[in-house]
Short mmCIF file of C-alpha atoms in Angstrom, two decimals:
data_model
loop_
_atom_site.label_atom_id
_atom_site.label_comp_id
_atom_site.label_asym_id
_atom_site.label_seq_id
_atom_site.Cartn_x
_atom_site.Cartn_y
_atom_site.Cartn_z
CA MET A 35 97.03 -2.67 81.56
CA LYS A 36 97.18 -2.26 77.98
CA ARG A 37 96.24 -5.96 77.36
CA ILE A 38 93.23 -5.72 79.62
CA TYR A 39 92.49 -2.63 77.36
CA LYS A 40 92.75 -4.45 74.20
CA LEU A 41 90.51 -7.16 75.37
CA VAL A 42 88.02 -4.69 76.95
CA ALA A 43 87.65 -2.25 74.00
CA PRO A 44 85.99 -4.52 71.81
CA LEU A 45 83.38 -5.76 74.00
CA VAL A 46 82.55 -1.82 75.02
CA LEU A 47 82.53 -1.25 71.49
CA MET A 48 80.09 -4.02 71.03
CA LEU A 49 78.25 -3.62 73.66
CA MET A 50 77.66 0.18 72.50
CA LEU A 51 76.61 -0.99 68.89
CA SER A 52 73.85 -3.15 70.42
CA VAL A 53 72.58 -0.46 72.39
CA VAL A 54 72.88 1.67 69.55
CA MET A 55 71.26 -0.67 67.41
CA ALA A 56 68.55 -1.44 69.84
CA CYS A 57 67.83 1.73 70.04
CA GLN A 58 67.17 2.00 66.02
CA PRO A 59 63.62 1.04 64.75
CA GLY A 60 62.96 -2.20 63.03
CA PRO A 61 62.49 -2.72 59.51
CA GLU A 62 59.68 -0.93 57.97
CA SER A 63 56.25 -2.78 57.76
CA GLU A 64 54.83 -4.38 54.51
CA GLU A 65 51.94 -1.61 54.39
CA LEU A 66 54.75 1.42 54.71
CA LEU A 67 56.94 -0.18 51.94
CA GLU A 68 54.00 -0.80 49.64
CA LEU A 69 53.10 2.85 50.16
CA GLU A 70 56.78 3.94 49.68
CA ARG A 71 57.10 2.11 46.56
CA MET A 72 53.55 3.90 44.99
CA LEU A 73 55.14 7.17 45.82
CA GLN A 74 58.18 6.61 44.55
CA ASP A 75 56.64 5.50 41.02
CA PRO A 76 57.33 7.67 38.08
CA LYS A 77 53.56 7.86 37.52
CA ALA A 78 53.23 9.19 41.12
CA GLN A 79 54.42 13.02 39.54
CA GLU A 80 51.97 12.68 36.84
CA ILE A 81 49.04 11.59 38.98
CA SER A 82 49.93 14.74 41.38
CA ASN A 83 49.48 16.64 38.84
CA THR A 84 46.06 15.53 38.17
CA PRO A 85 43.16 18.08 39.20
CA GLY A 86 41.41 16.42 41.97
CA ALA A 87 43.94 13.86 42.96
CA SER A 88 46.70 16.15 44.16
CA ARG A 89 44.81 16.80 47.44
CA PHE A 90 44.43 12.84 47.86
CA PHE A 91 48.22 12.74 46.78
CA GLN A 92 49.46 15.23 49.33
CA GLU A 93 47.65 13.26 51.92
CA SER A 94 49.03 10.05 51.04
CA ARG A 95 52.57 11.64 51.52
CA GLN A 96 51.43 12.94 54.62
CA PHE A 97 50.47 9.42 56.00
CA ARG A 98 53.89 8.33 54.63
CA ARG A 99 55.39 11.02 57.01
CA LEU A 100 53.35 10.26 59.71
CA ALA A 101 53.72 6.47 58.93
CA ARG A 102 57.69 6.92 59.03
CA GLU A 103 57.52 8.75 62.10
CA SER A 104 55.73 6.59 63.93
CA HIS A 105 57.92 4.02 62.91
CA SER A 106 60.99 5.74 63.98
CA GLU A 107 59.15 6.12 67.02
CA ARG A 108 58.80 2.35 66.93
CA ASN A 109 55.15 2.59 66.91
CA ASP A 110 54.83 0.06 64.20
CA SER A 111 51.02 -0.43 64.56
CA LEU A 112 50.54 2.88 64.02
CA SER A 113 52.74 3.66 61.48
CA LYS A 114 51.16 0.51 59.60
CA GLU A 115 48.04 2.25 60.34
CA TYR A 116 49.14 5.58 58.85
CA ALA A 117 50.71 3.50 56.03
CA VAL A 118 47.28 1.89 55.26
CA LEU A 119 45.53 4.94 54.94
CA GLY A 120 48.01 6.48 52.91
CA THR A 121 48.10 3.68 50.40
CA LEU A 122 44.06 4.44 50.39
CA ARG A 123 44.43 7.90 49.67
CA TYR A 124 47.48 7.27 46.87
CA ARG A 125 44.66 4.97 45.16
CA THR A 126 42.29 7.27 45.29
CA ALA A 127 44.43 9.51 43.84
CA VAL A 128 45.18 7.33 40.95
CA ALA A 129 41.28 6.89 40.77
CA VAL A 130 40.74 10.50 40.35
CA ALA A 131 43.04 10.57 37.87
CA SER A 132 41.82 7.59 36.00
CA GLN A 133 38.35 8.97 36.22
CA PHE A 134 40.02 12.19 35.00
CA GLU A 135 41.13 10.46 31.97
CA ALA A 136 38.35 8.81 31.52
CA LYS A 137 36.25 11.76 31.60
CA GLN A 138 38.73 13.20 29.09
CA ARG A 139 38.23 9.91 26.74
CA LEU A 140 34.41 10.86 26.75
CA ASP A 141 34.70 14.22 26.08
CA ALA A 142 36.77 13.21 23.33
CA ALA A 143 34.04 10.56 21.91
CA ASN A 144 31.27 13.21 22.58
CA SER A 145 32.72 15.59 20.67
CA LYS A 146 33.73 12.95 17.63
CA LEU A 147 30.01 11.84 17.73
CA GLU A 148 28.96 15.64 17.32
CA ASP A 149 31.67 16.37 14.87
CA GLY A 150 30.52 13.44 13.32
CA ASN A 151 26.65 13.72 13.84
CA PRO A 152 26.54 16.64 11.20
CA VAL A 153 28.83 14.65 8.74
CA LEU A 154 26.18 11.76 9.17
CA ARG A 155 23.42 14.55 8.90
CA ALA A 156 25.03 16.31 5.65
CA THR A 157 26.23 13.08 4.06
CA ASN A 158 22.14 11.50 4.84
CA GLY A 159 20.84 14.23 3.36
CA GLU A 160 22.95 14.32 0.02
CA ARG A 161 21.89 10.38 0.02
CA ASN A 162 18.23 11.05 0.25
CA LYS A 163 18.57 13.73 -2.41
CA LEU A 164 20.15 11.45 -4.72
CA VAL A 165 17.82 8.74 -4.10
CA ASN A 166 15.25 11.13 -4.96
CA ASP A 167 16.56 12.30 -7.86
CA VAL A 168 17.12 8.39 -8.65
CA ASN A 169 13.67 8.24 -8.45
CA GLN A 170 12.62 10.73 -10.32
CA LEU A 171 14.65 9.90 -13.06
CA GLU A 172 13.11 6.40 -13.26
CA GLN A 173 9.42 8.03 -13.26
CA LYS A 174 10.58 9.86 -16.06
CA ILE A 175 11.99 6.92 -17.74
CA ALA A 176 8.77 4.87 -17.34
CA GLU A 177 6.88 7.74 -18.50
CA ALA A 178 9.01 8.57 -21.44
CA VAL A 179 8.87 4.99 -22.33
CA ARG A 180 5.19 5.17 -22.06
CA ASN A 181 5.06 7.70 -24.14
CA ARG A 182 6.96 6.19 -26.41
CA SER A 183 5.45 2.88 -26.61
CA GLU A 184 2.08 5.08 -27.05
CA GLN A 185 3.42 6.93 -30.09
CA GLU A 186 4.72 3.47 -31.62
CA ARG A 187 1.58 2.29 -31.04
CA LEU A 188 -0.26 4.90 -32.65
CA SER A 189 2.37 4.71 -35.53
CA ALA A 190 1.69 1.16 -36.13
CA GLN A 191 -1.82 1.47 -35.95
CA SER A 192 -1.47 4.50 -38.61
CA GLN A 193 0.80 2.25 -40.03
CA VAL A 194 -1.27 -0.92 -40.83
CA PRO A 195 -3.74 1.01 -43.21
CA GLN A 196 -1.02 2.55 -44.66
CA ASN A 197 1.02 -0.13 -45.27
CA GLN A 198 -2.60 -1.77 -46.86
CA PHE A 199 -3.47 1.22 -48.83
CA GLN A 200 0.30 1.02 -50.27
CA ALA A 201 0.42 -2.65 -50.87
CA ALA A 202 -2.83 -1.94 -52.64
CA VAL A 203 -1.63 0.75 -54.80
CA VAL A 204 1.16 -1.62 -55.94
CA ASP A 205 -1.36 -4.11 -56.78
CA ASN A 206 -4.27 -2.05 -57.68
CA LYS A 207 -5.60 -3.65 -60.68
CA LEU A 208 -5.77 -7.20 -59.41
CA THR A 209 -6.80 -5.68 -55.99
CA VAL A 210 -9.87 -3.99 -58.04
CA ILE A 211 -10.42 -7.42 -59.57
CA GLN A 212 -10.63 -9.19 -56.38
CA VAL A 213 -12.83 -7.06 -54.85
CA GLN A 214 -14.95 -7.12 -57.94
CA ASP A 215 -15.05 -10.84 -57.78
CA ARG A 216 -15.89 -10.91 -54.13
CA ILE A 217 -18.85 -8.10 -54.94
CA THR A 218 -19.80 -10.39 -57.61
CA GLU A 219 -19.99 -13.76 -54.56
CA VAL A 220 -21.56 -11.27 -52.38
CA GLU A 221 -24.19 -10.35 -54.64
CA LYS A 222 -24.83 -14.32 -54.95
CA VAL A 223 -25.25 -14.97 -51.85
CA ARG A 224 -27.87 -11.89 -51.31
CA ALA A 225 -29.75 -13.56 -54.43
CA GLN A 226 -29.51 -16.61 -52.18
CA ALA A 227 -30.96 -14.65 -49.01
CA LEU A 228 -33.64 -12.94 -50.75
CA GLU A 229 -34.69 -16.52 -52.22
CA LEU A 230 -35.04 -17.14 -48.86
CA LYS A 231 -37.24 -14.08 -48.32
CA ALA A 232 -34.47 -12.24 -46.08
CA ASP A 233 -36.12 -9.15 -46.88
CA GLN A 234 -39.17 -10.36 -44.91
CA PHE A 235 -37.39 -12.51 -42.12
CA ALA A 236 -33.99 -10.38 -41.72
CA LYS A 237 -35.39 -7.04 -43.14
CA ALA A 238 -33.48 -5.13 -40.90
CA LEU A 239 -29.64 -7.05 -41.79
CA LEU A 240 -30.43 -7.53 -45.29
CA ASP A 241 -30.56 -3.28 -45.37
CA ARG A 242 -27.70 -2.85 -43.49
CA ALA A 243 -25.79 -5.27 -45.87
CA ASP A 244 -27.41 -3.58 -48.94
CA THR A 245 -25.87 -0.23 -47.32
CA GLN A 246 -22.64 -2.14 -46.79
CA LEU A 247 -22.31 -3.34 -50.47
CA GLU A 248 -23.19 -0.24 -51.83
CA SER A 249 -20.68 1.89 -50.72
CA ALA A 250 -18.16 -0.73 -51.08
CA ARG A 251 -19.36 -0.56 -55.00
CA ASN A 252 -18.84 3.38 -54.50
CA MET A 253 -15.29 3.22 -52.74
CA VAL A 254 -14.13 0.84 -55.58
CA ARG A 255 -15.31 3.13 -58.26
CA THR A 256 -14.81 6.63 -56.58
CA GLN A 257 -11.38 5.27 -54.43
CA PRO A 258 -9.49 2.53 -56.59
CA ASP A 259 -6.73 3.00 -54.17
CA ALA A 260 -8.74 2.18 -51.28
CA THR A 261 -9.38 -1.56 -52.25
CA GLY A 262 -8.20 -2.65 -48.88
CA MET A 263 -11.18 -0.56 -46.56
CA ALA A 264 -13.76 -1.78 -49.79
CA MET A 265 -12.91 -5.23 -49.27
CA GLN A 266 -13.24 -4.53 -45.73
CA GLN A 267 -16.69 -3.18 -46.19
CA VAL A 268 -17.56 -6.29 -48.87
CA GLU A 269 -16.85 -8.63 -46.28
CA HIS A 270 -18.82 -7.60 -43.81
CA ALA A 271 -21.76 -6.98 -46.27
CA MET A 272 -20.64 -10.65 -47.08
CA SER A 273 -20.92 -11.94 -43.58
CA MET A 274 -24.32 -10.05 -42.76
CA TYR A 275 -25.98 -11.71 -46.16
CA GLN A 276 -24.77 -15.26 -45.10
CA GLU A 277 -26.49 -13.94 -41.43
CA ALA A 278 -29.42 -12.98 -43.11
CA LYS A 279 -29.65 -16.07 -45.24
CA ALA A 280 -29.07 -17.92 -41.90
CA THR A 281 -31.94 -16.57 -39.96
CA SER A 282 -34.28 -16.58 -42.89
CA GLU A 283 -33.71 -20.20 -44.16
CA PRO A 284 -35.72 -21.62 -41.41
CA LEU A 285 -38.57 -19.27 -41.36
CA PHE A 286 -38.57 -19.30 -45.44
CA LYS A 287 -39.39 -23.36 -44.89
CA GLU A 288 -41.59 -22.42 -42.44
CA PHE A 289 -42.86 -19.80 -45.12
CA GLU A 290 -42.84 -22.92 -47.88
CA ARG A 291 -44.95 -25.30 -45.68
CA LYS A 292 -47.43 -22.64 -45.31
CA MET A 293 -47.24 -21.38 -48.65
CA GLN A 294 -48.62 -24.98 -49.66
CA PRO A 295 -52.14 -24.55 -51.49
CA GLU A 296 -53.43 -27.09 -49.25
CA SER A 297 -51.91 -25.43 -46.40
CA ARG A 298 -52.96 -21.98 -47.42
CA ILE A 299 -56.25 -23.30 -48.33
CA ALA A 300 -57.24 -24.87 -45.20
CA SER A 301 -55.44 -21.83 -43.50
CA ILE A 302 -57.69 -19.23 -44.96
CA ARG A 303 -61.00 -21.26 -44.34
CA SER A 304 -59.66 -21.40 -40.89
CA GLU A 305 -59.01 -17.75 -40.70
CA SER A 306 -62.28 -16.73 -42.26
CA GLN A 307 -64.17 -19.11 -39.67
CA ASN A 308 -61.94 -16.92 -36.87
CA ASN A 309 -62.94 -13.74 -38.32
CA PHE A 310 -66.37 -13.73 -39.36
CA GLY A 311 -67.87 -16.48 -37.53
CA GLY A 312 -69.05 -20.13 -39.05
CA PRO A 313 -72.31 -19.52 -40.30
CA TYR A 314 -70.63 -16.77 -42.37
CA THR A 315 -68.06 -18.80 -44.00
CA ILE A 316 -68.68 -21.55 -46.39
CA THR A 317 -66.24 -23.89 -48.01
CA GLU A 318 -65.68 -23.67 -51.61
CA TYR A 319 -63.47 -25.25 -53.93
CA ASN A 320 -60.37 -24.32 -53.71
CA GLY A 321 -61.40 -21.77 -51.04
CA VAL A 322 -63.92 -20.11 -48.95
CA ARG A 323 -66.88 -18.03 -49.20
CA ILE A 324 -67.46 -14.82 -46.98
CA VAL A 325 -71.05 -13.88 -46.38
CA MET A 326 -71.25 -10.13 -45.60
CA ALA A 327 -74.84 -10.30 -44.57
CA ARG A 328 -76.67 -6.48 -43.57
CA LEU A 329 -73.77 -4.90 -44.74
CA PHE A 330 -75.78 -2.02 -46.89
CA GLU A 331 -78.65 0.17 -46.11
CA PRO A 332 -81.97 -1.31 -47.92
CA GLN A 333 -82.16 -0.62 -51.99
CA SER A 334 -78.75 1.09 -51.12
CA ALA A 335 -75.08 0.80 -52.19
CA GLU A 336 -74.19 2.78 -49.00
CA LEU A 337 -72.48 0.77 -46.21
CA ARG A 338 -74.25 0.49 -42.95
CA PHE A 339 -72.66 2.14 -40.09
CA ASN A 340 -69.67 0.24 -38.31
CA THR A 341 -69.46 -2.29 -40.93
CA GLU A 342 -65.72 -0.92 -41.83
CA SER A 343 -64.06 -3.00 -39.21
CA LEU A 344 -65.47 -6.07 -40.96
CA LEU A 345 -64.24 -5.02 -44.27
CA ASP A 346 -60.68 -3.92 -42.38
CA ALA A 347 -60.54 -7.73 -41.57
CA LEU A 348 -61.53 -8.79 -44.72
CA ALA A 349 -58.57 -6.40 -46.42
CA LYS A 350 -56.18 -7.70 -43.78
CA LEU A 351 -57.18 -11.44 -44.92
CA LEU A 352 -57.00 -10.65 -48.48
CA LYS A 353 -53.72 -8.89 -48.16
CA GLU A 354 -52.13 -12.00 -46.14
CA TYR A 355 -53.26 -14.43 -48.81
CA SER A 356 -52.62 -12.28 -51.94
CA GLU A 357 -52.15 -15.48 -54.09
CA PHE A 358 -55.89 -15.90 -53.88
CA SER A 359 -58.10 -14.61 -56.44
CA VAL A 360 -61.13 -12.67 -54.72
CA SER A 361 -64.49 -12.72 -56.40
CA ILE A 362 -67.13 -9.98 -54.80
CA GLU A 363 -70.68 -10.91 -55.17
CA GLY A 364 -73.25 -8.28 -54.99
CA TYR A 365 -77.23 -9.29 -53.43
CA THR A 366 -79.94 -7.67 -52.50
CA GLN A 367 -83.27 -8.51 -51.01
CA LYS A 368 -86.59 -8.47 -52.96
CA LYS A 369 -87.87 -5.65 -51.70
CA GLY A 370 -88.13 -3.31 -55.11
CA GLY A 371 -88.04 -3.88 -58.62
CA ALA A 372 -85.41 -6.74 -60.00
CA THR A 373 -84.04 -4.65 -62.17
CA ASP A 374 -82.89 -1.89 -59.62
CA ASN A 375 -82.07 -4.70 -57.30
CA LEU A 376 -79.36 -5.64 -59.93
CA ALA A 377 -78.03 -2.39 -60.42
CA THR A 378 -77.92 -1.98 -56.54
CA SER A 379 -75.98 -5.37 -56.32
CA GLN A 380 -73.07 -4.50 -58.69
CA LEU A 381 -72.89 -1.07 -57.14
CA ARG A 382 -72.55 -2.70 -53.57
CA ALA A 383 -69.92 -5.42 -55.57
CA HIS A 384 -67.66 -2.20 -57.11
CA LYS A 385 -68.24 -0.45 -53.48
CA VAL A 386 -66.62 -3.17 -51.63
CA ARG A 387 -63.93 -3.51 -54.21
CA GLU A 388 -63.17 0.13 -54.15
CA TYR A 389 -62.78 -0.21 -50.38
CA LEU A 390 -60.61 -2.88 -50.26
CA VAL A 391 -58.58 -1.53 -52.91
CA GLY A 392 -58.22 1.67 -50.90
CA LYS A 393 -57.05 -0.70 -47.92
CA GLY A 394 -54.13 -2.21 -50.45
CA VAL A 395 -55.59 -4.74 -51.80
CA SER A 396 -54.44 -5.65 -55.20
CA GLU A 397 -57.21 -4.38 -57.57
CA GLY A 398 -56.00 -7.02 -60.29
CA GLN A 399 -56.93 -9.64 -57.58
CA ILE A 400 -60.41 -8.62 -57.75
CA THR A 401 -63.53 -9.47 -59.95
CA THR A 402 -66.99 -8.06 -58.89
CA GLU A 403 -70.60 -9.25 -59.81
CA GLY A 404 -74.00 -8.14 -59.20
CA PHE A 405 -76.70 -10.75 -58.70
CA GLY A 406 -79.44 -8.65 -57.81
CA GLN A 407 -82.64 -10.16 -55.70
CA ASP A 408 -81.54 -13.45 -56.79
CA ARG A 409 -80.29 -16.45 -54.82
CA ILE A 410 -81.74 -14.81 -51.54
CA ARG A 411 -79.99 -16.51 -48.38
CA TYR A 412 -81.57 -15.17 -45.63
CA THR A 413 -85.58 -15.91 -45.48
CA ASP A 414 -86.20 -14.83 -41.80
CA SER A 415 -84.15 -11.43 -41.89
CA ALA A 416 -84.83 -9.50 -45.41
CA ASP A 417 -82.11 -7.16 -44.65
CA ASN A 418 -79.18 -9.55 -43.77
CA ASN A 419 -79.87 -10.03 -47.68
CA ASP A 420 -78.26 -6.77 -48.44
CA ARG A 421 -74.98 -8.31 -48.44
CA VAL A 422 -72.28 -9.06 -50.24
CA GLU A 423 -70.39 -13.03 -50.70
CA VAL A 424 -66.50 -12.46 -51.33
CA ILE A 425 -65.08 -15.76 -53.10
CA LEU A 426 -61.69 -16.56 -52.05
CA ARG A 427 -60.29 -18.74 -54.28
CA HIS A 428 -56.43 -20.63 -54.81
CA ASN A 429 -55.51 -20.40 -57.93
CA ARG A 430 -53.72 -23.32 -58.19
CA MET B 90 22.06 52.43 76.47
CA TYR B 91 23.11 51.08 73.22
CA VAL B 92 26.37 49.20 75.01
CA GLY B 93 24.14 47.13 77.57
CA MET B 94 21.68 46.05 74.36
CA LYS B 95 25.07 44.96 72.67
CA SER B 96 26.42 43.37 75.76
CA ARG B 97 23.23 41.88 76.48
CA ALA B 98 23.12 40.50 72.37
CA ILE B 99 26.70 38.83 73.33
CA VAL B 100 25.13 37.03 76.28
CA VAL B 101 22.55 35.63 74.37
CA VAL B 102 24.63 34.45 71.13
CA LEU B 103 27.12 32.71 73.75
CA MET B 104 24.23 30.95 75.60
CA LEU B 105 23.04 29.60 72.57
CA PHE B 106 26.05 28.10 71.31
CA ALA B 107 26.41 26.75 74.71
CA GLY B 108 23.47 25.03 74.51
CA VAL B 109 24.05 23.87 70.90
CA LEU B 110 27.19 22.08 72.62
CA ALA B 111 25.20 20.77 75.39
CA PHE B 112 22.86 19.01 73.15
CA SER B 113 25.48 17.57 71.11
CA GLU B 114 27.63 16.83 73.91
CA PRO B 115 25.92 13.29 74.07
CA ALA B 116 27.26 12.27 70.38
CA TYR B 117 31.11 13.25 71.15
CA ALA B 118 30.41 12.16 74.58
CA ASN B 119 29.37 8.47 73.27
CA PRO B 120 31.72 7.15 70.36
CA THR B 121 30.45 3.57 70.52
CA ALA B 122 26.86 5.00 69.47
CA ARG B 123 28.78 7.51 66.82
CA TYR B 124 30.65 4.24 65.52
CA ARG B 125 27.94 2.06 65.55
CA GLN B 126 25.91 4.65 63.56
CA GLN B 127 29.18 5.30 61.27
CA ILE B 128 29.21 1.55 60.82
CA GLU B 129 25.76 1.20 59.37
CA GLN B 130 26.03 4.41 57.31
CA PHE B 131 29.27 3.10 55.59
CA LYS B 132 27.35 -0.50 55.13
CA THR B 133 24.64 1.39 53.20
CA MET B 134 26.95 3.40 51.01
CA LEU B 135 28.90 0.57 50.60
CA ALA B 136 26.20 -1.66 49.38
CA GLU B 137 25.07 1.33 47.09
CA GLN B 138 28.64 1.17 45.40
CA GLY B 139 28.05 -2.63 45.14
CA ASN B 140 25.13 -1.91 43.08
CA ALA B 141 26.87 0.93 41.47
CA ASP B 142 30.14 -1.26 40.29
CA SER B 143 28.80 -2.76 37.27
CA SER B 144 32.13 -3.77 36.02
CA GLY B 145 33.33 -5.00 38.97
CA VAL B 146 36.21 -2.72 39.02
CA ALA B 147 36.27 -2.31 42.81
CA GLU B 148 34.86 -5.78 43.86
CA LYS B 149 38.29 -6.56 45.99
CA ASP B 150 38.37 -3.31 47.66
CA ARG B 151 34.67 -3.65 48.54
CA SER B 152 35.45 -7.06 49.93
CA LEU B 153 38.35 -5.75 51.84
CA THR B 154 36.03 -2.60 52.97
CA ASP B 155 33.48 -4.93 54.05
CA LYS B 156 35.65 -6.89 55.88
CA TRP B 157 37.10 -3.89 57.70
CA LEU B 158 33.80 -2.82 58.82
CA GLN B 159 32.80 -6.41 60.39
CA GLU B 160 36.51 -6.27 62.25
CA ALA B 161 35.16 -2.47 63.30
CA GLU B 162 31.75 -4.26 64.48
CA VAL B 163 33.81 -6.54 66.30
CA LEU B 164 36.08 -4.15 68.04
CA LEU B 165 33.20 -2.16 68.88
CA ALA B 166 31.33 -5.11 70.08
CA ASN B 167 34.46 -5.61 72.48
CA GLY B 168 34.69 -2.10 73.41
CA ASN B 169 37.52 -1.31 71.83
CA ALA B 170 37.02 2.07 70.75
CA ASP B 171 40.02 3.26 69.17
CA ALA B 172 40.70 0.13 67.16
CA THR B 173 37.30 0.85 65.85
CA GLY B 174 37.83 4.26 65.24
CA ARG B 175 40.66 3.44 63.03
CA ARG B 176 39.20 0.66 61.37
CA LEU B 177 36.35 3.19 60.59
CA ARG B 178 38.61 5.71 58.99
CA ARG B 179 40.13 2.78 56.88
CA VAL B 180 36.46 2.13 55.67
CA GLU B 181 35.75 6.02 55.24
CA TYR B 182 38.81 6.33 52.98
CA ALA B 183 38.30 3.07 51.10
CA LEU B 184 34.86 4.12 50.41
CA ASP B 185 36.18 7.23 48.95
CA MET B 186 38.54 5.49 46.98
CA ILE B 187 36.01 3.03 45.83
CA ARG B 188 33.33 5.74 44.70
CA VAL B 189 36.14 7.59 42.57
CA MET B 190 37.01 3.85 41.41
CA VAL B 191 33.26 2.84 40.37
CA ALA B 192 32.43 6.62 38.85
CA SER B 193 35.93 6.31 36.73
CA ALA B 194 34.90 3.08 35.64
CA ASN B 195 31.32 3.60 34.56
CA ILE B 196 32.75 7.19 32.97
CA ASP B 197 35.02 4.59 31.15
CA THR B 198 32.32 2.22 29.82
CA LEU B 199 30.21 5.44 28.76
CA ALA B 200 33.25 6.62 27.09
CA GLU B 201 33.78 3.10 25.53
CA GLN B 202 30.10 3.00 24.28
CA GLN B 203 30.62 6.58 22.69
CA GLU B 204 33.35 5.73 20.90
CA VAL B 205 31.77 2.78 19.61
CA SER B 206 28.83 4.95 18.26
CA PHE B 207 31.45 6.95 16.92
CA HIS B 208 33.23 3.72 15.06
CA ASN B 209 29.59 3.02 14.41
CA LEU B 210 28.96 6.80 12.84
CA ASN B 211 31.85 6.80 10.84
CA GLU B 212 31.30 2.97 9.19
CA GLN B 213 27.75 4.48 8.39
CA ILE B 214 29.16 7.36 7.22
CA LYS B 215 31.35 5.40 5.16
CA SER B 216 28.42 3.10 3.86
CA LEU B 217 26.71 6.38 3.14
CA GLU B 218 29.68 7.70 0.91
CA THR B 219 29.42 4.36 -0.79
CA GLU B 220 25.99 4.45 -1.32
CA ILE B 221 26.09 7.92 -2.78
CA THR B 222 28.87 6.37 -5.35
CA GLN B 223 26.57 4.00 -6.25
CA LEU B 224 23.39 6.56 -6.55
CA GLN B 225 25.88 9.21 -8.57
CA GLN B 226 26.59 6.05 -11.23
CA LYS B 227 23.07 5.24 -11.02
CA LYS B 228 21.69 8.64 -11.65
CA THR B 229 24.32 9.50 -14.60
CA GLN B 230 23.29 6.04 -16.30
CA LEU B 231 19.58 7.24 -15.82
CA GLU B 232 20.17 10.58 -16.99
CA LYS B 233 21.52 9.13 -20.29
CA GLU B 234 18.40 6.45 -20.66
CA LEU B 235 16.30 9.05 -20.22
CA GLN B 236 17.81 10.97 -23.00
CA GLN B 237 18.09 8.01 -25.30
CA THR B 238 14.43 7.18 -24.53
CA ARG B 239 13.29 10.70 -25.44
CA GLN B 240 15.18 10.87 -28.88
#
């Protein structure tokens, strides 16, 4: 009996164990194991404390419990389903925790930026102020440099004559002699210009040069220390004299050509014909005779009305040809006594001379003579013989 | 009389409640239609999260969720309402998770951008401080130069 018991007992025990084993649930699903690992992670507690994440964390734990219960009830599919849901909730809690951290990170960054912006503004403001200061300084320096340059320029300008003056003082005697020598040279040039009739052909220039030269002379005389300025005036006068000389030279040559006796005689003949008319102009040796017929009232030395213009033209001609001698001959018609007519003719010649002298003709240039009723020129009109005849002759 | 009016009012309220229940009954009574509607809603929500997930942080989960949605559609088509309900619950939870993940990633990206800005800000401030030092030196030099020029 005991031997039977010994044989049966292990069998019964094994049977009981197998029954017990059969009643135990199977291994947990991978999903549940995964959820278990997640919830056992050291960070899980940290996540559970994160605001907003705790709800999802608690739900995941509840799903784990349900999964375990389902597993223990051998409802593996439901257990797996709860495990999946639990995992999703746990990961959501993790995501919420991450979101919380990201939010903190963002807040921190924003806070830094907000803190940094005033610093940036202040730094930028300081930098801008310095830039402004530097710009102003540069402008001030530029202005100071300009002022300094201007002062140096003005100083240099004032120093140049000063230096010349000082040099003149040092070498005063020699400089005065030099100026005087130069004045002598200028005077020679002036004389040459005058020979070329610069006083006619370049009068204004010559006058200015004379003024300048006179001023230089006075300066040398009254301010011997200012010889530099005097020399400048002398040089200026020299240049003007030279210019006057150069201007006058061609004009003078032309003048000389015209002043040749033959030219002058031909010229005066031509002008006489132009002014008084061919019938009243007669060629004379070395000159011309101008007949001024009907110039006087009969038997009188009084000029007829409107004869002044004729005499003015004569005066102009005589002044223009001043190298010509002027011989005024008075005549009368035959009316009246011969003696009276002679006297009247002489008065008529004198009358014309006086008029011409009054118009600027040189008196020494003029001679007068009365011929009375002799040499009647006009037989058709007696009054035409109340005349003067003016003979212009070149004195070559 | 007052008691009578009160009783009548309670009756009216109960009738209204019954009416609401009666009209809402078809949705509860027909889970297939409700699941189909949910599936469409979830698809839209998943697509929205796909657009929002610029960093791709929830790409795998979106893919898995889409797979569950497709399974739900198949299960629903096969008339397996219970399994469809379970899949859709997964999808619902997954969408909650994805929404938070995407939001978290986007906030993280923004934080990173702000940190870069702050870094640049610091760089900018450092650059300005260097420039300020140079400008102060130049200012001192110019002040001396001006003084010398005016002398």
